[in-house]
Coordinates of C-alpha atoms in Angstrom, one line a residue:
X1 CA 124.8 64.7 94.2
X2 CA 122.0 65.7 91.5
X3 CA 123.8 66.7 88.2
X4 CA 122.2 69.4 86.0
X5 CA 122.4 70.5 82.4
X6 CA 121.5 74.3 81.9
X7 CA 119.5 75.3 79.4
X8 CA 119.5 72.4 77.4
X9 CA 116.5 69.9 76.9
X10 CA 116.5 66.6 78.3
X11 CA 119.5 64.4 77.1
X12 CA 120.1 61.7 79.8
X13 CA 118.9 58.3 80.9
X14 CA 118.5 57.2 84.5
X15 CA 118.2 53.7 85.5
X16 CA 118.7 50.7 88.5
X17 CA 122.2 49.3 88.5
X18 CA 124.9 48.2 90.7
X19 CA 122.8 48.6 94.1
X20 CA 122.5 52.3 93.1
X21 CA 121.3 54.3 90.4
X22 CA 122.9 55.1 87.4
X23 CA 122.7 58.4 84.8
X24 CA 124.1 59.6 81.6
X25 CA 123.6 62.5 80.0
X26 CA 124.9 63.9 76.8
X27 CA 125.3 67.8 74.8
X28 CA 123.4 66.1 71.8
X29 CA 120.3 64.2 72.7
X30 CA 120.9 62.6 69.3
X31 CA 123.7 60.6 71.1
X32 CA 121.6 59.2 73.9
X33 CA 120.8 56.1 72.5
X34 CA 124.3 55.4 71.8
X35 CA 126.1 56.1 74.8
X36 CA 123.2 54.5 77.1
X37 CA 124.4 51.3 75.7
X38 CA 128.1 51.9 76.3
X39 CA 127.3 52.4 79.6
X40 CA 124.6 49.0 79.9
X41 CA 127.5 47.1 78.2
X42 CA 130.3 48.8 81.0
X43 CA 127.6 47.9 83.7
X44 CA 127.1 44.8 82.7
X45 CA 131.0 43.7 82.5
X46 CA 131.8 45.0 85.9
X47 CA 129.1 43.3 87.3
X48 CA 130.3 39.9 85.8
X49 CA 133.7 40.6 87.1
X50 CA 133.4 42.4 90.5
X51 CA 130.3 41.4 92.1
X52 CA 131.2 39.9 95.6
X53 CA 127.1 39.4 95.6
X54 CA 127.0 36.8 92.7
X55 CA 127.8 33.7 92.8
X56 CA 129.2 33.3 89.5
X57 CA 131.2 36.6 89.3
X58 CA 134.9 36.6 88.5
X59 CA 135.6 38.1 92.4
X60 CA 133.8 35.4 94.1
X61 CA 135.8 32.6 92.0
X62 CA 139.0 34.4 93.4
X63 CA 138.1 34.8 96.5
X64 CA 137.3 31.1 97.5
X65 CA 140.6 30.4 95.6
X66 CA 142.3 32.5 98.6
X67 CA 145.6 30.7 98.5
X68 CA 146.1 29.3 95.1
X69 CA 147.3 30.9 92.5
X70 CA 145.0 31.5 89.6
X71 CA 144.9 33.4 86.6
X72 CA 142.8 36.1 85.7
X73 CA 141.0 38.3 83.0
X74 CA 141.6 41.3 81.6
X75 CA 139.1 43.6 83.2
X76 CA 139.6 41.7 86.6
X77 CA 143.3 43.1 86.3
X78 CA 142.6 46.3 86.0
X79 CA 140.1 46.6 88.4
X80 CA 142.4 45.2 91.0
X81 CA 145.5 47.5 89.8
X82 CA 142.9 50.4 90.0
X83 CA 142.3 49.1 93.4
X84 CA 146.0 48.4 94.6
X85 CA 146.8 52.0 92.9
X86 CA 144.2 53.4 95.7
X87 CA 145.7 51.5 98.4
X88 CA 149.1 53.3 97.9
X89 CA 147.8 56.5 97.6
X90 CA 146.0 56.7 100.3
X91 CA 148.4 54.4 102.6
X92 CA 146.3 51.7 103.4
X93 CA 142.7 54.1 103.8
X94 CA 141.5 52.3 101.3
X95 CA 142.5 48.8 101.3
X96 CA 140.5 45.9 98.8
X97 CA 141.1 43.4 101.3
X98 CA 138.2 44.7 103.5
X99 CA 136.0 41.9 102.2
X100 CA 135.9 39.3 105.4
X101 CA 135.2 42.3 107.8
X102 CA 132.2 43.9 105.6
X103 CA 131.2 40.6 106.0
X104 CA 131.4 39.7 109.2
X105 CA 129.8 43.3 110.0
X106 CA 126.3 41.9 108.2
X107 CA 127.1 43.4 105.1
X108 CA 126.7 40.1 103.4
X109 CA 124.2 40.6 100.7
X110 CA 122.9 43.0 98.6
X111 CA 122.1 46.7 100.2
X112 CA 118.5 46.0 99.3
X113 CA 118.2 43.0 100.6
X114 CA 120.1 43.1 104.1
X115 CA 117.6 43.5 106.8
X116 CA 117.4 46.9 108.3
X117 CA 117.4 45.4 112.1
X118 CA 119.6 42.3 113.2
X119 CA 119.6 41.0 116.4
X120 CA 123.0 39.0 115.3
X121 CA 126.4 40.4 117.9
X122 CA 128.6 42.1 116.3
X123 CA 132.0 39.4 115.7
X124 CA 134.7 40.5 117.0
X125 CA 136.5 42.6 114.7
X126 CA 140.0 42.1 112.8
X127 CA 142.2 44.4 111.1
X128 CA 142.2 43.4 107.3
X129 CA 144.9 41.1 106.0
X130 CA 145.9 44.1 104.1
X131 CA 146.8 44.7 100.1
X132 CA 150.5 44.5 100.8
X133 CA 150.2 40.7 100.6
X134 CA 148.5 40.3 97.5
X135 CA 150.8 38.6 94.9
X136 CA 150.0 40.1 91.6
X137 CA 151.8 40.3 88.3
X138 CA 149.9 42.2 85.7
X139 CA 151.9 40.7 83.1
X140 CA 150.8 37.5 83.2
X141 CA 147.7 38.6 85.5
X142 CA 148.8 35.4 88.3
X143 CA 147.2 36.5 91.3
X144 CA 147.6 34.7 94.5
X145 CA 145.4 36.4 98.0
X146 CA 146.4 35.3 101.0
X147 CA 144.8 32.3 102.7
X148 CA 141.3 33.6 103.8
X149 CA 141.6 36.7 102.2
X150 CA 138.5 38.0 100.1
X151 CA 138.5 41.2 98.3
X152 CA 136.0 43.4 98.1
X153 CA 136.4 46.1 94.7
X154 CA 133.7 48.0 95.7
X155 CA 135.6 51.0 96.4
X156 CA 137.0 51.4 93.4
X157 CA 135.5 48.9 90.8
X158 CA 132.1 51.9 90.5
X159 CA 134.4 54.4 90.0
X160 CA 136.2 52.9 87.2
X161 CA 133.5 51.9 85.1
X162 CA 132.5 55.5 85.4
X163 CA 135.6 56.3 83.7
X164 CA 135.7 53.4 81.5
X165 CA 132.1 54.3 80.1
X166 CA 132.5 58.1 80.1
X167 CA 135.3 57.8 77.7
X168 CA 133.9 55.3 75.7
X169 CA 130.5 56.7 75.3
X170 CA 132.6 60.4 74.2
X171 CA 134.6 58.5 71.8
X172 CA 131.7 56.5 70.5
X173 CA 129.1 59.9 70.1
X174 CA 131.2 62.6 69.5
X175 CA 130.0 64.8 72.3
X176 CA 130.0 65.6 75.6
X177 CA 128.9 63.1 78.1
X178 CA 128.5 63.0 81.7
X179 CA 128.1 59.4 83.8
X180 CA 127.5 58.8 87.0
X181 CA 127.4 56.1 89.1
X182 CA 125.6 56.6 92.7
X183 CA 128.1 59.9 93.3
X184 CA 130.9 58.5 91.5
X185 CA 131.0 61.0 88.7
X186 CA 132.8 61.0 85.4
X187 CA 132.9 63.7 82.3
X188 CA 134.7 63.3 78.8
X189 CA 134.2 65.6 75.5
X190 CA 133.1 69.4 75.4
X191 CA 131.3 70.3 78.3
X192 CA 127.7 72.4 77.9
X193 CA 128.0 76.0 78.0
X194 CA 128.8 77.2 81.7
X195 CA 129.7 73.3 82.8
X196 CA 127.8 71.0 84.0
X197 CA 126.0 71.8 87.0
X198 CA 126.4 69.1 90.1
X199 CA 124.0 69.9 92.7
X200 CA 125.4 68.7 96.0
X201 CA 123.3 66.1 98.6
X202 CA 124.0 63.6 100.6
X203 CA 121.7 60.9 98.8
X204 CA 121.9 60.1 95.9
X205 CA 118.6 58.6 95.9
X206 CA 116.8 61.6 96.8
X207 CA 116.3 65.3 95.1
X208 CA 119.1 67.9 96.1
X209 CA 117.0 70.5 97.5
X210 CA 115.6 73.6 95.5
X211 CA 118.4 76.4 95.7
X212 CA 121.0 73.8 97.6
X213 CA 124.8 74.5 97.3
X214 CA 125.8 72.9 93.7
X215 CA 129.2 73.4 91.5
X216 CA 129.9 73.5 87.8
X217 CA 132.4 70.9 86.4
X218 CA 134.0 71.4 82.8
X219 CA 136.1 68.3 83.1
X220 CA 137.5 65.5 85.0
X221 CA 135.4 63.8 87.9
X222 CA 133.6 63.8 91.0
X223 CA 133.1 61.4 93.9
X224 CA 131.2 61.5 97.1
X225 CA 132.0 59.6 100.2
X226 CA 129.0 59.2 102.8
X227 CA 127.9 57.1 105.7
X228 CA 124.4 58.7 105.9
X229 CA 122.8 56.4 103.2
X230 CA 124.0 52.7 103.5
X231 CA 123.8 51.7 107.4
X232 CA 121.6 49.5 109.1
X233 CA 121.4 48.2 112.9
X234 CA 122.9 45.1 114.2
X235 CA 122.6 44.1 117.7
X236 CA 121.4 47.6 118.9
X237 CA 124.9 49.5 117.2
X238 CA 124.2 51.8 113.7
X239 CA 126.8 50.4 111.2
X240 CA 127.7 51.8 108.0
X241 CA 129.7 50.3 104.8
X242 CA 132.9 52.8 104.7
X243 CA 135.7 50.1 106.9
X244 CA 138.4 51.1 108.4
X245 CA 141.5 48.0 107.1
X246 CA 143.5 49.0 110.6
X247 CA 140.7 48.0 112.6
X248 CA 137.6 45.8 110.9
X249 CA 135.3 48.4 111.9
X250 CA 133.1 50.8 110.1
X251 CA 135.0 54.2 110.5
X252 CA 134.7 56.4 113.0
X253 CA 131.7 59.0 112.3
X254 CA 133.4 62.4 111.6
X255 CA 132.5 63.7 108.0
X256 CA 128.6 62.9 107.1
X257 CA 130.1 63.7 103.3
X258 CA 133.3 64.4 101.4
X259 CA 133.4 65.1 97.8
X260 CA 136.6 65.2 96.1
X261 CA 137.5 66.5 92.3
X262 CA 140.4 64.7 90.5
X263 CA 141.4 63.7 87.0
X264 CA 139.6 60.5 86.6
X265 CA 137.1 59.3 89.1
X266 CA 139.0 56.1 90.4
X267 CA 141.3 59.1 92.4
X268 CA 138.7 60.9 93.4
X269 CA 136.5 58.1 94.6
X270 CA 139.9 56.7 96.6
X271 CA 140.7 60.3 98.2
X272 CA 136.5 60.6 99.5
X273 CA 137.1 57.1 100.7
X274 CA 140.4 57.8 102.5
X275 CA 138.7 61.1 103.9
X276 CA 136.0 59.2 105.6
X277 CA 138.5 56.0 107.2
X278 CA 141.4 58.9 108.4
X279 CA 138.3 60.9 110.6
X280 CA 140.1 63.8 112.3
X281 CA 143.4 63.0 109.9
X282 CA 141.3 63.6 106.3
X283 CA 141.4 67.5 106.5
X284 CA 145.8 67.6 106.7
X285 CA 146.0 64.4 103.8
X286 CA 143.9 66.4 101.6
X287 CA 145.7 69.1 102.0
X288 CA 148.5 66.8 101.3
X289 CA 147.2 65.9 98.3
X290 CA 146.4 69.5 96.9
X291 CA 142.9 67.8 96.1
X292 CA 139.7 69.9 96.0
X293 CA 137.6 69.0 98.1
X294 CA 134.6 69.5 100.3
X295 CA 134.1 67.7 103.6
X296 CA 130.8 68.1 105.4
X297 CA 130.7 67.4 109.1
X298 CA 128.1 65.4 111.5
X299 CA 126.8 68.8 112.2
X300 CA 126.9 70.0 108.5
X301 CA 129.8 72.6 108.9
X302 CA 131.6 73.0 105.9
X303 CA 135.1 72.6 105.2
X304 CA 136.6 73.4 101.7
X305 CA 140.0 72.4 100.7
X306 CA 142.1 72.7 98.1
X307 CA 140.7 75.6 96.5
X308 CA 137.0 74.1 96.1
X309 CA 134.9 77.2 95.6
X310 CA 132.7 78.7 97.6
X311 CA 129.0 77.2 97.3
X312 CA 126.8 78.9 94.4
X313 CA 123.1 78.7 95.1
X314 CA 121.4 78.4 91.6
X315 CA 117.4 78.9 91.3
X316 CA 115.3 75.4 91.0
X317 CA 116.1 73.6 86.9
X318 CA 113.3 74.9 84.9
X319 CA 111.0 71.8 83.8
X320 CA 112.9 71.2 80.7
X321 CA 116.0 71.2 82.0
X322 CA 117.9 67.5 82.6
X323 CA 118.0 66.5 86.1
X324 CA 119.6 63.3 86.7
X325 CA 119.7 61.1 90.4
X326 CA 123.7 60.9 92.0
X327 CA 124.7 61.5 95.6
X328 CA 126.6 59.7 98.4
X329 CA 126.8 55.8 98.1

């Protein structure tokens, strides 16, 4: 998704982070400074904590603990109770303890840096260990994973420090800010006159096109779902990074997109997840969930749940006009 502020001059910063690119744009431009450096500081912290690509992040230490109890920090718990809380909701869809099969699959190192072609087979596939067996107390934050068990936040972990920054950058200028993280898409404060306008893509690494479908948000969040834009080829077979827990294997392709509106991005970014693992399923669990959403399939017909409106079709921003990069992860 590209987001779009109306009408106003441009208020937003747009940077490299997390494998994806992040934005934040504010109603004053006074405020920029200000809640660019929430969001840095919120970046930075999640990265520290729930990187499963550095070696000296908080996951990794868990996850080679697999089996022992251990104690852990603040943030960690709430990323993982953010997670678990997506795991119920969505019955398993969306399950942290995908981390071995991402793995196994080739999806081993950063997106940038996994090679495009590999000639590797495929390993036979496992369903995940699943979250049910993670012993957790958030009171004392003991955590205990199941032998060979690693957990991979990556679902979830994006999506909360979209809501953690929002909020604090909102609180800290006063105004309204937007933040979003590679399609995971957070609001807090006054919204600009006539909302903010999201135009809608599938990558969020490319330009929505001129007079594509967009929507205007006032509050709450938005999170796209793809499996257009992270895929490469191993041993002659297209992979992709959404897994399905039941079966260790990258989720049957039946939506290109779904982007879902909730509360607070964590819920939205769980339901788009879900959407993509439950295939043929997602349509009648959204309706379930009396989400709005919009599911785009393989051969881009449109399906709109929920009470998502109908596509608006708004001229190309005027130069001035703040454009910043979002889309499908």
């Amino acid at each position: 998704m590209t987001t779009r502020t109306p009408d106003r001059p441009r208020c937003q910063a747009v940077f490299p982070a997390l494998g994806t690119t992040a934005a934040v744009l504010v109603t004053d431009c006074g405020a920029l400074p200000a809640a660019e450096a929430v969001l840095r500081a919120e970046l930075a912290a999640v990265d520290r904590s729930c990187s499963r690509f550095r070696p000296d992040s908080e996951l990794t230490r868990v996850n080679v603990a697999a089996g022992v109890t251990t104690t852990v920090s603040a943030y960690f718990a709430e990323a993982l109770q953010a997670a678990l809380r997506a795991a119920r909701l969505t019955g398993g869809a969306v399950d942290p303890t995908v981390g071995s099969a991402v793995i196994a699959l080739g999806y081993d190192r950063t997106f940038a840096s996994l090679a495009p072609e590999d000639a590797r087979p495929v390993p036979v596939s496992r369903p995940a260990s699943g979250w049910r067996r993670i012993a957790f107390d958030p009171r004392t934050r003991r955590l205990c994973l199941p032998p060979g068990t690693r957990l991979d936040l990556g679902a979830t972990a994006k999506a909360l420090a979209a809501d953690r920054a929002v909020r604090q950058a909102a609180a800290v200028t006063g105004c309204g800010v937007l933040v979003n993280l590679g399609g995971d898409l957070a609001t807090a404060g006054p919204a600009p006159a006539g909302g903010w306008r999201i135009a809608l893509a599938d990558d969020h690494a490319r330009p929505a096109p001129e007079g594509g479908p967009a929507v205007a948000v006032s509050s709450g969040a938005l999170a796209t779902s793809g499996i257009r834009v992270r895929t490469w080829r191993r041993d002659g077979r297209v992979l992709h990074h959404i897994v399905d827990p039941a079966t260790g294997e990258p989720a049957a392709p039946v939506w290109r997109t779904v982007t879902v509106a909730a509360a607070t991005c964590v819920d939205a970014n769980a339901a788009g997840t879900a959407a993509i693992v439950l295939g043929d399923r997602a349509a009648d669990w959204l309706r379930a969930t009396a989400l709005p959403a919009r599911l785009t399939g393989l051969d881009g017909t449109v399906l709109r749940l929920g009470g998502w409106p109908a596509d608006t079709h708004p001229p190309a921003p005027a130069a001035s006009r703040g454009t910043a990069p979002g889309g499908s992860r």
